[in-house]
Amino acid sequence: MGILTSAELNFIVFRYLQESGFIHSAFTLGYEAGIHKGVIDGNLVPPGALITIVQKGLQYIELEANTDENDEDVEKDFAFLEPLEIITKGIEELQQIVKRRKREKIQSDRGKDKGKDKEHKEGQERCPGDSLAGGGPTPMDVCTPAHEISSADVTVLEGHSSEVFACAWSPAGSLLASGSGDSTARIWTIPDGPCGSITQSSPPCVHVLKHFKGRTNEKSKDVTTLDWNGEGTLLATGSYDGQARIWSRDGELKQTLFKHKGPIFSLKWNKKGDFLLSGSVDKTAIVWDTKTWECKQQFEFHSAPTLDVDWRNNNSFATCSTDNMIYVCKIGDQRPVKSFSGHQSEVNAIKWDPTGSLLASCSDDWTAKIWSMKQDKCVFDFKEHTKEIYTIRWSPTGPGTNNPNQQLLLASASFDSTIKLWEVEQGRLLYSLAGHRQPVYSVAFSPGGEYLASGSLDQCLHIWSVKEGKILKTYRGSGGIFEVCWNKEGSKIAACFSNNTVCVMDFRI
């Protein structure tokens, strides 16, 4: 019998956490267990390895429970046990449960035979669309949308050899960046023509940004986050190895920034482009001077990993952490300008509204909150989600935006499989968008604010009408979706998948 080592077990648990979307937990486990120092080739580990091993173990125990000393063979249709019973009970007790259920099944089958003719007659009288008692659609079920995007109308970008966690369009031109668990980021040049078969005949140009030197078998140097500067001339990437890297649009490594002592989860350029902000598992945030590429200031206020950072303006920003806290900081100040406490679990994401007057946050405590610099307590506390909220996005609408006549909205995406749209002037729920069947990891408003794209582990990308709160189009991929994003014109949408691909599709009504 093969012996599973602790390193191998750690790796398949690490992969399970990644595949299940528990990205922060995966990074923490990988960091503490030294996954990146191991020699396991992740490309050889199939998706769902942990689940497969556990299922096979349960099946083995179940098979053993269905066999006793007097059985020469096991029935093909043997009695099934509940997983919790297999985990919590011994073999002898399981064998007794199996025997009892076999007897019950025989008695039940006799009763069914007597009523079969009657049931068949009743079934013929039912309408084809009627559901049987106790069956039928659940409240989360939705009808197939009116228009499904065909795979023939989608450009699939292939080349990554591991899950693609992040993607971002350049604010200038038709460049799309993607970051993966294969230790690379890529910059794709997307042709202006329609997506699909036409562009597939001539694959887009791509620059591969390698995040290691020398040994090519280094694993788990995941590219965790990336962001373009305002001009679209430089791409910043954050990595599991704790380094931030600066690349030209042609894929040339311009600078490597060393100071963090743990994986980088978030980094953002300020609007002016003279500072780059990064947040890390090492509990700190760093502002980098982009003229000298030196550390301008390191902020050490959190007592646990920093999960997200976001600029308020060119000189001040907010950070959030697994310590449940949010801090507003200013370059040059040695203490936070403002501290926001109120979340009861780790704060996954923070985002300033377009004018920098309101800060939104979301947490594992199932709430999203709106904060103002004018008060200590949150302005609004949204509690309608029923599971952890992974991310939030403001609409590009309202005063001070290019769409001043449209109301400002906040979208929250949750593990409860829903997206909720909030109207923030009065703090009310506008729509609960229930089209996904698994956790939703990314939402993005179109540049005009009229549409919302969402990506989920259910392998579906939905495009919603913000005005009507309904699905307009759907693309069904072949892997869980970690991020979705629109190009600056709002004419194309990109999505990055757990099956190592990035998909680009056109959007038009």
Short mmCIF file of C-alpha atoms in Angstrom, two decimals:
data_model
loop_
_atom_site.label_atom_id
_atom_site.label_comp_id
_atom_site.label_asym_id
_atom_site.label_seq_id
_atom_site.Cartn_x
_atom_site.Cartn_y
_atom_site.Cartn_z
CA MET A 1 0.00 0.00 0.00
CA GLY A 2 1.33 3.46 -0.92
CA ILE A 3 1.95 5.83 1.98
CA LEU A 4 0.67 9.41 1.60
CA THR A 5 3.25 11.82 3.01
CA SER A 6 2.33 14.96 4.93
CA ALA A 7 3.78 17.08 2.09
CA GLU A 8 1.57 15.32 -0.45
CA LEU A 9 -1.49 15.67 1.77
CA ASN A 10 -0.75 19.38 2.29
CA PHE A 11 -0.49 19.85 -1.48
CA ILE A 12 -3.81 18.20 -2.35
CA VAL A 13 -5.56 20.13 0.44
CA PHE A 14 -3.91 23.30 -0.94
CA ARG A 15 -5.24 22.46 -4.42
CA TYR A 16 -8.70 21.71 -3.01
CA LEU A 17 -8.82 25.14 -1.35
CA GLN A 18 -7.79 26.81 -4.61
CA GLU A 19 -10.34 24.92 -6.67
CA SER A 20 -13.10 25.64 -4.14
CA GLY A 21 -12.37 29.34 -4.33
CA PHE A 22 -10.93 29.70 -0.82
CA ILE A 23 -8.02 31.67 -2.25
CA HIS A 24 -6.96 33.38 0.97
CA SER A 25 -6.99 30.11 2.92
CA ALA A 26 -5.02 28.41 0.13
CA PHE A 27 -2.33 31.06 0.18
CA THR A 28 -2.06 30.93 3.96
CA LEU A 29 -1.77 27.13 3.99
CA GLY A 30 0.73 27.20 1.13
CA TYR A 31 2.82 29.84 2.87
CA GLU A 32 2.90 28.09 6.26
CA ALA A 33 3.39 24.59 4.81
CA GLY A 34 6.11 25.72 2.39
CA ILE A 35 4.24 24.38 -0.64
CA HIS A 36 6.40 26.48 -2.98
CA LYS A 37 9.53 24.74 -1.66
CA GLY A 38 8.23 21.26 -2.47
CA VAL A 39 9.04 19.08 -5.44
CA ILE A 40 5.48 18.05 -6.32
CA ASP A 41 4.61 18.85 -9.95
CA GLY A 42 1.16 20.42 -9.68
CA ASN A 43 0.49 19.78 -13.36
CA LEU A 44 0.41 16.04 -12.62
CA VAL A 45 -2.25 16.40 -9.92
CA PRO A 46 -5.71 16.18 -11.55
CA PRO A 47 -8.50 18.62 -10.62
CA GLY A 48 -10.57 17.47 -7.66
CA ALA A 49 -7.85 15.11 -6.39
CA LEU A 50 -8.80 15.46 -2.72
CA ILE A 51 -12.49 14.88 -3.38
CA THR A 52 -11.65 11.85 -5.54
CA ILE A 53 -9.48 10.32 -2.81
CA VAL A 54 -12.06 10.95 -0.10
CA GLN A 55 -14.88 9.55 -2.26
CA LYS A 56 -12.89 6.42 -3.05
CA GLY A 57 -12.14 5.98 0.64
CA LEU A 58 -15.83 6.27 1.48
CA GLN A 59 -16.70 3.79 -1.28
CA TYR A 60 -14.12 1.32 0.07
CA ILE A 61 -15.55 1.53 3.58
CA GLU A 62 -19.06 1.25 2.16
CA LEU A 63 -18.07 -1.82 0.17
CA GLU A 64 -16.54 -3.34 3.31
CA ALA A 65 -19.71 -2.59 5.28
CA ASN A 66 -21.80 -4.37 2.61
CA THR A 67 -19.67 -7.52 2.92
CA ASP A 68 -19.66 -9.98 5.80
CA GLU A 69 -18.04 -13.36 6.44
CA ASN A 70 -20.92 -15.29 4.83
CA ASP A 71 -21.01 -13.25 1.62
CA GLU A 72 -19.19 -14.84 -1.28
CA ASP A 73 -19.91 -11.80 -3.41
CA VAL A 74 -21.38 -8.36 -2.99
CA GLU A 75 -24.71 -7.50 -4.52
CA LYS A 76 -24.38 -5.16 -7.48
CA ASP A 77 -27.11 -2.89 -6.10
CA PHE A 78 -26.00 -2.83 -2.51
CA ALA A 79 -27.45 -0.53 0.15
CA PHE A 80 -25.90 2.92 0.20
CA LEU A 81 -24.82 4.63 3.39
CA GLU A 82 -24.75 8.31 4.20
CA PRO A 83 -21.23 9.87 4.15
CA LEU A 84 -21.59 11.09 7.75
CA GLU A 85 -22.45 7.56 8.89
CA ILE A 86 -19.34 6.17 7.19
CA ILE A 87 -17.16 8.81 8.83
CA THR A 88 -18.56 8.46 12.35
CA LYS A 89 -19.38 4.75 12.75
CA GLY A 90 -17.35 1.53 12.90
CA ILE A 91 -17.55 -1.33 10.39
CA GLU A 92 -19.66 -3.65 12.57
CA GLU A 93 -22.23 -0.95 13.24
CA LEU A 94 -22.31 -0.05 9.53
CA GLN A 95 -22.91 -3.71 8.62
CA GLN A 96 -25.95 -3.80 10.93
CA ILE A 97 -27.32 -0.62 9.33
CA VAL A 98 -26.86 -2.15 5.86
CA LYS A 99 -28.70 -5.36 6.82
CA ARG A 100 -31.62 -3.39 8.26
CA ARG A 101 -31.89 -1.19 5.17
CA LYS A 102 -31.77 -4.20 2.84
CA ARG A 103 -34.80 -5.66 4.66
CA GLU A 104 -36.61 -2.33 4.48
CA LYS A 105 -35.83 -2.05 0.77
CA ILE A 106 -37.29 -5.51 0.04
CA GLN A 107 -40.51 -4.63 1.90
CA SER A 108 -40.70 -1.27 0.12
CA ASP A 109 -40.21 -2.84 -3.30
CA ARG A 110 -43.12 -5.23 -2.68
CA GLY A 111 -45.36 -2.31 -1.85
CA LYS A 112 -44.29 -0.41 -4.96
CA ASP A 113 -45.10 -3.36 -7.22
CA LYS A 114 -48.70 -3.42 -5.98
CA GLY A 115 -49.22 0.25 -6.77
CA LYS A 116 -47.29 0.40 -10.03
CA ASP A 117 -50.28 0.21 -12.36
CA LYS A 118 -52.11 2.94 -10.46
CA GLU A 119 -49.06 5.24 -10.48
CA HIS A 120 -48.55 4.70 -14.22
CA LYS A 121 -52.14 5.71 -14.91
CA GLU A 122 -51.85 8.85 -12.79
CA GLY A 123 -48.59 9.73 -14.54
CA GLN A 124 -50.28 9.63 -17.92
CA GLU A 125 -52.85 12.15 -16.72
CA ARG A 126 -50.24 14.70 -15.62
CA CYS A 127 -49.10 17.58 -17.84
CA PRO A 128 -45.51 17.15 -19.11
CA GLY A 129 -44.40 20.25 -17.24
CA ASP A 130 -45.90 19.34 -13.88
CA SER A 131 -43.49 18.39 -11.08
CA LEU A 132 -44.03 15.42 -8.80
CA ALA A 133 -44.80 16.03 -5.14
CA GLY A 134 -41.62 16.92 -3.31
CA GLY A 135 -39.75 17.65 -6.57
CA GLY A 136 -39.67 20.52 -9.02
CA PRO A 137 -37.47 23.59 -9.17
CA THR A 138 -36.09 25.19 -6.06
CA PRO A 139 -36.36 28.96 -5.51
CA MET A 140 -32.79 29.34 -6.83
CA ASP A 141 -33.66 27.78 -10.21
CA VAL A 142 -33.98 30.19 -13.12
CA CYS A 143 -35.09 29.71 -16.69
CA THR A 144 -32.51 29.44 -19.45
CA PRO A 145 -31.73 33.00 -20.59
CA ALA A 146 -33.07 34.22 -23.91
CA HIS A 147 -29.62 34.35 -25.49
CA GLU A 148 -26.72 32.02 -24.84
CA ILE A 149 -23.34 33.02 -26.22
CA SER A 150 -22.05 30.31 -28.53
CA SER A 151 -18.53 28.97 -28.10
CA ALA A 152 -18.06 29.83 -31.79
CA ASP A 153 -18.32 33.51 -30.83
CA VAL A 154 -15.68 33.30 -28.11
CA THR A 155 -11.91 33.55 -28.39
CA VAL A 156 -10.23 31.09 -26.03
CA LEU A 157 -6.72 32.13 -25.02
CA GLU A 158 -4.63 29.08 -24.24
CA GLY A 159 -1.09 28.82 -22.91
CA HIS A 160 -1.32 28.94 -19.13
CA SER A 161 -0.64 25.59 -17.46
CA SER A 162 -2.54 26.26 -14.23
CA GLU A 163 -5.60 28.15 -12.98
CA VAL A 164 -5.90 31.76 -14.12
CA PHE A 165 -6.71 33.90 -11.10
CA ALA A 166 -6.67 37.45 -12.44
CA CYS A 167 -7.26 39.40 -15.64
CA ALA A 168 -7.33 43.09 -16.53
CA TRP A 169 -7.73 45.12 -19.72
CA SER A 170 -5.27 47.91 -20.38
CA PRO A 171 -6.92 51.35 -20.15
CA ALA A 172 -5.24 52.16 -23.48
CA GLY A 173 -5.34 49.91 -26.53
CA SER A 174 -6.48 46.31 -26.83
CA LEU A 175 -4.11 44.57 -24.41
CA LEU A 176 -5.38 42.03 -21.89
CA ALA A 177 -3.25 40.84 -18.96
CA SER A 178 -3.76 37.54 -17.13
CA GLY A 179 -2.11 36.05 -14.04
CA SER A 180 -1.91 32.36 -13.22
CA GLY A 181 -0.77 29.74 -10.76
CA ASP A 182 1.81 28.61 -13.34
CA SER A 183 4.24 31.34 -12.22
CA THR A 184 3.52 33.54 -15.22
CA ALA A 185 1.47 36.51 -16.28
CA ARG A 186 0.65 37.06 -19.93
CA ILE A 187 -0.11 40.12 -22.04
CA TRP A 188 -2.40 39.28 -24.96
CA THR A 189 -3.02 41.56 -27.93
CA ILE A 190 -6.70 41.16 -28.78
CA PRO A 191 -7.64 42.01 -32.40
CA ASP A 192 -10.34 44.62 -32.96
CA GLY A 193 -12.51 42.28 -35.04
CA PRO A 194 -15.21 39.93 -33.78
CA CYS A 195 -14.26 37.19 -31.36
CA GLY A 196 -14.55 33.54 -32.23
CA SER A 197 -13.65 31.68 -35.37
CA ILE A 198 -12.14 34.66 -37.17
CA THR A 199 -9.60 35.46 -34.47
CA GLN A 200 -9.01 31.80 -33.67
CA SER A 201 -7.58 31.30 -37.16
CA SER A 202 -4.78 33.72 -36.27
CA PRO A 203 -3.98 33.39 -32.54
CA PRO A 204 -3.46 36.69 -30.67
CA CYS A 205 0.09 37.84 -30.01
CA VAL A 206 1.16 37.09 -26.45
CA HIS A 207 4.06 38.09 -24.18
CA VAL A 208 4.85 35.60 -21.40
CA LEU A 209 6.00 37.24 -18.16
CA LYS A 210 7.99 34.63 -16.23
CA HIS A 211 8.13 35.12 -12.47
CA PHE A 212 11.16 32.97 -11.72
CA LYS A 213 14.70 32.52 -12.96
CA GLY A 214 16.86 29.44 -13.26
CA ARG A 215 14.95 26.37 -12.13
CA THR A 216 11.89 25.85 -14.26
CA ASN A 217 10.31 23.35 -11.89
CA GLU A 218 9.51 25.88 -9.16
CA LYS A 219 5.84 25.58 -8.26
CA SER A 220 3.23 27.63 -6.46
CA LYS A 221 4.70 31.02 -7.37
CA ASP A 222 1.15 32.07 -8.17
CA VAL A 223 0.59 35.46 -9.76
CA THR A 224 -2.09 36.59 -7.33
CA THR A 225 -2.96 40.09 -8.53
CA LEU A 226 -2.18 42.57 -11.32
CA ASP A 227 -2.98 46.16 -12.26
CA TRP A 228 -2.22 48.52 -15.17
CA ASN A 229 -1.14 52.11 -14.62
CA GLY A 230 -3.43 54.85 -15.91
CA GLU A 231 -1.63 55.24 -19.22
CA GLY A 232 -1.51 51.51 -19.92
CA THR A 233 2.28 51.63 -20.32
CA LEU A 234 3.20 49.56 -17.26
CA LEU A 235 1.74 46.42 -15.70
CA ALA A 236 2.33 45.62 -12.01
CA THR A 237 2.03 42.03 -10.80
CA GLY A 238 1.96 40.67 -7.27
CA SER A 239 3.12 37.16 -6.55
CA TYR A 240 2.98 34.41 -3.98
CA ASP A 241 6.75 34.85 -3.51
CA GLY A 242 6.14 38.26 -1.91
CA GLN A 243 7.65 40.28 -4.76
CA ALA A 244 5.98 42.92 -6.91
CA ARG A 245 7.18 43.20 -10.49
CA ILE A 246 6.84 45.98 -13.04
CA TRP A 247 6.58 45.10 -16.73
CA SER A 248 6.41 47.10 -19.96
CA ARG A 249 3.47 46.53 -22.31
CA ASP A 250 5.91 44.51 -24.44
CA GLY A 251 6.56 42.08 -21.58
CA GLU A 252 9.96 43.42 -20.50
CA LEU A 253 10.70 43.19 -16.77
CA LYS A 254 11.48 46.76 -15.69
CA GLN A 255 11.73 46.38 -11.92
CA THR A 256 11.40 43.88 -9.08
CA LEU A 257 10.27 45.24 -5.72
CA PHE A 258 11.61 43.39 -2.66
CA LYS A 259 10.41 44.15 0.86
CA HIS A 260 7.31 42.13 1.67
CA LYS A 261 7.87 38.94 3.64
CA GLY A 262 4.76 37.09 2.47
CA PRO A 263 2.47 36.68 -0.54
CA ILE A 264 1.03 39.85 -2.06
CA PHE A 265 -2.78 39.74 -2.27
CA SER A 266 -3.49 43.18 -3.73
CA LEU A 267 -1.74 46.03 -5.49
CA LYS A 268 -3.03 49.24 -7.07
CA TRP A 269 -1.60 52.25 -8.89
CA ASN A 270 -2.85 55.64 -7.80
CA LYS A 271 -4.55 57.74 -10.47
CA LYS A 272 -1.53 60.01 -10.98
CA GLY A 273 0.76 57.01 -11.40
CA ASP A 274 3.52 58.25 -9.09
CA PHE A 275 2.79 55.65 -6.38
CA LEU A 276 2.07 51.93 -6.31
CA LEU A 277 0.35 50.37 -3.27
CA SER A 278 0.70 46.72 -2.23
CA GLY A 279 -0.84 44.64 0.57
CA SER A 280 0.59 41.37 1.87
CA VAL A 281 0.17 38.36 4.13
CA ASP A 282 3.01 39.88 6.20
CA LYS A 283 0.28 42.19 7.66
CA THR A 284 1.68 45.34 6.02
CA ALA A 285 0.95 47.67 3.14
CA ILE A 286 3.73 49.41 1.21
CA VAL A 287 3.66 52.56 -0.92
CA TRP A 288 6.33 52.42 -3.66
CA ASP A 289 7.71 55.57 -5.31
CA THR A 290 7.47 54.86 -9.04
CA LYS A 291 10.23 57.35 -9.88
CA THR A 292 12.88 55.54 -7.83
CA TRP A 293 11.08 52.21 -7.23
CA GLU A 294 12.01 52.45 -3.58
CA CYS A 295 9.74 51.94 -0.59
CA LYS A 296 8.20 55.33 0.18
CA GLN A 297 6.52 54.10 3.38
CA GLN A 298 5.53 50.81 4.98
CA PHE A 299 2.31 50.77 7.02
CA GLU A 300 2.22 48.21 9.85
CA PHE A 301 -1.15 48.67 11.50
CA HIS A 302 -2.87 45.31 10.96
CA SER A 303 -2.37 42.32 13.26
CA ALA A 304 -3.11 39.76 10.53
CA PRO A 305 -2.74 39.41 6.71
CA THR A 306 -3.72 42.40 4.59
CA LEU A 307 -6.27 41.18 2.04
CA ASP A 308 -7.10 44.29 -0.02
CA VAL A 309 -5.99 47.87 -0.61
CA ASP A 310 -7.62 50.75 -2.52
CA TRP A 311 -6.67 54.36 -3.16
CA ARG A 312 -9.02 57.12 -2.03
CA ASN A 313 -7.04 59.78 -3.88
CA ASN A 314 -3.41 60.20 -4.95
CA ASN A 315 -2.12 60.38 -1.35
CA SER A 316 -4.49 58.40 0.87
CA PHE A 317 -5.87 54.86 0.76
CA ALA A 318 -7.65 52.14 2.74
CA THR A 319 -6.54 48.65 3.78
CA CYS A 320 -8.47 45.67 5.15
CA SER A 321 -7.43 42.45 6.84
CA THR A 322 -8.32 39.12 8.35
CA ASP A 323 -8.13 40.94 11.70
CA ASN A 324 -11.64 42.35 10.87
CA MET A 325 -10.27 45.92 10.71
CA ILE A 326 -10.21 48.63 8.06
CA TYR A 327 -7.68 51.48 8.19
CA VAL A 328 -7.55 54.68 6.17
CA CYS A 329 -3.95 55.83 5.80
CA LYS A 330 -2.17 58.85 4.34
CA ILE A 331 1.36 59.03 2.97
CA GLY A 332 3.58 60.74 5.52
CA ASP A 333 1.35 60.02 8.52
CA GLN A 334 2.61 57.47 11.03
CA ARG A 335 -0.84 56.53 12.33
CA PRO A 336 -4.11 55.74 10.52
CA VAL A 337 -6.23 58.73 9.59
CA LYS A 338 -9.33 56.68 10.36
CA SER A 339 -10.11 53.21 11.78
CA PHE A 340 -13.31 51.37 10.97
CA SER A 341 -14.37 48.44 13.17
CA GLY A 342 -17.66 46.62 12.97
CA HIS A 343 -17.11 43.50 10.89
CA GLN A 344 -17.22 40.26 12.88
CA SER A 345 -14.93 38.28 10.56
CA GLU A 346 -12.20 38.84 7.99
CA VAL A 347 -12.77 41.70 5.56
CA ASN A 348 -12.28 40.37 2.04
CA ALA A 349 -12.47 43.52 -0.08
CA ILE A 350 -12.76 47.29 0.13
CA LYS A 351 -13.61 49.81 -2.61
CA TRP A 352 -13.93 53.60 -2.61
CA ASP A 353 -16.82 55.03 -4.60
CA PRO A 354 -15.91 57.07 -7.75
CA THR A 355 -15.63 60.31 -5.77
CA GLY A 356 -13.70 58.88 -2.80
CA SER A 357 -16.37 59.94 -0.31
CA LEU A 358 -17.78 56.50 0.59
CA LEU A 359 -15.92 53.25 1.31
CA ALA A 360 -17.61 49.89 0.79
CA SER A 361 -16.41 46.70 2.49
CA CYS A 362 -17.47 43.05 2.48
CA SER A 363 -16.71 40.24 4.88
CA ASP A 364 -16.97 36.60 5.82
CA ASP A 365 -19.54 37.78 8.40
CA TRP A 366 -22.08 37.81 5.51
CA THR A 367 -22.38 41.61 5.50
CA ALA A 368 -21.39 44.49 3.26
CA LYS A 369 -21.00 47.89 4.86
CA ILE A 370 -20.73 51.52 3.70
CA TRP A 371 -18.42 53.86 5.62
CA SER A 372 -17.91 57.62 5.62
CA MET A 373 -14.92 59.61 6.82
CA LYS A 374 -17.40 61.82 8.67
CA GLN A 375 -18.37 59.16 11.24
CA ASP A 376 -16.99 56.12 13.05
CA LYS A 377 -19.92 53.74 12.61
CA CYS A 378 -20.94 52.45 9.22
CA VAL A 379 -23.50 54.48 7.27
CA PHE A 380 -25.28 51.36 6.02
CA ASP A 381 -25.07 47.72 7.08
CA PHE A 382 -26.34 45.33 4.41
CA LYS A 383 -27.28 41.94 5.91
CA GLU A 384 -29.35 40.22 3.22
CA HIS A 385 -26.67 37.75 2.07
CA THR A 386 -26.73 34.29 3.68
CA LYS A 387 -23.08 33.36 3.23
CA GLU A 388 -19.65 35.01 2.96
CA ILE A 389 -19.32 37.97 0.57
CA TYR A 390 -16.22 37.66 -1.56
CA THR A 391 -16.11 40.93 -3.49
CA ILE A 392 -17.86 44.23 -4.18
CA ARG A 393 -17.90 46.79 -7.01
CA TRP A 394 -19.21 50.33 -7.36
CA SER A 395 -21.02 51.36 -10.51
CA PRO A 396 -19.25 54.03 -12.64
CA THR A 397 -22.27 56.28 -12.19
CA GLY A 398 -23.48 59.27 -10.21
CA PRO A 399 -21.99 62.72 -9.55
CA GLY A 400 -18.37 63.13 -10.61
CA THR A 401 -18.46 60.28 -13.17
CA ASN A 402 -18.97 60.04 -16.92
CA ASN A 403 -22.54 58.93 -16.21
CA PRO A 404 -23.76 61.63 -13.78
CA ASN A 405 -27.47 61.14 -14.48
CA GLN A 406 -27.53 57.52 -13.32
CA GLN A 407 -27.81 56.58 -9.65
CA LEU A 408 -24.80 55.21 -7.79
CA LEU A 409 -25.04 51.46 -7.08
CA LEU A 410 -23.00 48.86 -5.23
CA ALA A 411 -22.84 45.21 -6.32
CA SER A 412 -21.91 42.47 -3.84
CA ALA A 413 -21.01 38.90 -4.86
CA SER A 414 -21.40 36.06 -2.37
CA PHE A 415 -20.82 32.40 -1.64
CA ASP A 416 -24.64 32.15 -1.39
CA SER A 417 -24.62 32.17 -5.23
CA THR A 418 -26.33 35.55 -5.50
CA ILE A 419 -25.34 39.07 -6.49
CA LYS A 420 -27.12 41.91 -4.79
CA LEU A 421 -27.48 45.43 -6.18
CA TRP A 422 -27.74 48.17 -3.56
CA GLU A 423 -28.97 51.71 -4.01
CA VAL A 424 -26.73 53.65 -1.64
CA GLU A 425 -28.46 57.01 -1.40
CA GLN A 426 -31.13 55.46 0.84
CA GLY A 427 -29.31 52.20 1.60
CA ARG A 428 -31.86 49.82 0.13
CA LEU A 429 -31.68 46.55 -1.81
CA LEU A 430 -32.55 47.16 -5.45
CA TYR A 431 -32.25 43.62 -6.84
CA SER A 432 -31.17 40.19 -5.68
CA LEU A 433 -29.75 38.50 -8.79
CA ALA A 434 -30.20 34.74 -8.38
CA GLY A 435 -28.93 33.23 -11.62
CA HIS A 436 -25.84 31.35 -10.44
CA ARG A 437 -25.79 27.96 -8.69
CA GLN A 438 -22.40 28.18 -6.96
CA PRO A 439 -20.28 30.88 -5.27
CA VAL A 440 -19.87 34.10 -7.25
CA TYR A 441 -16.29 35.35 -7.27
CA SER A 442 -16.34 38.34 -9.56
CA VAL A 443 -18.63 41.10 -10.75
CA ALA A 444 -17.86 44.03 -13.05
CA PHE A 445 -19.96 46.94 -14.29
CA SER A 446 -19.77 47.98 -17.92
CA PRO A 447 -18.14 51.40 -18.50
CA GLY A 448 -21.57 52.97 -19.01
CA GLY A 449 -22.99 51.34 -15.89
CA GLU A 450 -25.94 49.80 -17.75
CA TYR A 451 -24.77 46.19 -17.51
CA LEU A 452 -23.17 43.91 -14.95
CA ALA A 453 -21.04 40.85 -15.72
CA SER A 454 -20.69 38.09 -13.13
CA GLY A 455 -18.55 34.95 -12.96
CA SER A 456 -19.06 31.91 -10.75
CA LEU A 457 -17.70 28.50 -9.89
CA ASP A 458 -20.75 27.13 -11.74
CA GLN A 459 -18.75 27.85 -14.95
CA CYS A 460 -21.23 30.49 -16.13
CA LEU A 461 -20.67 34.11 -17.04
CA HIS A 462 -23.90 36.09 -16.90
CA ILE A 463 -24.49 39.58 -18.29
CA TRP A 464 -27.29 41.38 -16.47
CA SER A 465 -29.39 44.43 -17.25
CA VAL A 466 -28.88 46.73 -14.27
CA LYS A 467 -32.15 48.54 -15.00
CA GLU A 468 -34.29 45.39 -15.14
CA GLY A 469 -32.29 43.03 -12.92
CA LYS A 470 -32.45 40.17 -15.41
CA ILE A 471 -29.99 38.06 -17.41
CA LEU A 472 -29.47 39.22 -20.99
CA LYS A 473 -26.76 36.79 -22.08
CA THR A 474 -24.91 33.78 -20.72
CA TYR A 475 -21.68 32.03 -21.62
CA ARG A 476 -21.13 28.51 -20.27
CA GLY A 477 -17.45 27.68 -19.97
CA SER A 478 -15.64 24.57 -18.85
CA GLY A 479 -14.18 25.72 -15.55
CA GLY A 480 -14.89 27.91 -12.54
CA ILE A 481 -14.55 31.66 -13.18
CA PHE A 482 -12.28 33.67 -10.90
CA GLU A 483 -12.52 37.12 -12.51
CA VAL A 484 -14.42 39.02 -15.21
CA CYS A 485 -13.59 42.41 -16.71
CA TRP A 486 -14.75 44.78 -19.49
CA ASN A 487 -12.54 46.65 -21.94
CA LYS A 488 -12.65 50.46 -21.80
CA GLU A 489 -15.14 50.68 -24.70
CA GLY A 490 -17.51 48.16 -23.13
CA SER A 491 -17.45 46.12 -26.34
CA LYS A 492 -15.60 43.04 -25.03
CA ILE A 493 -15.63 40.98 -21.84
CA ALA A 494 -12.84 38.74 -20.58
CA ALA A 495 -13.10 35.95 -18.01
CA CYS A 496 -10.36 33.81 -16.46
CA PHE A 497 -11.04 30.17 -15.68
CA SER A 498 -9.86 27.36 -13.44
CA ASN A 499 -9.25 25.23 -16.57
CA ASN A 500 -6.15 27.35 -17.38
CA THR A 501 -7.81 29.49 -20.07
CA VAL A 502 -8.93 33.07 -20.60
CA CYS A 503 -12.05 33.65 -22.71
CA VAL A 504 -12.86 36.86 -24.59
CA MET A 505 -16.28 37.58 -26.06
CA ASP A 506 -18.01 40.47 -27.81
CA PHE A 507 -20.87 42.32 -26.16
CA ARG A 508 -23.65 43.87 -28.15
CA ILE A 509 -27.41 43.87 -27.66
#
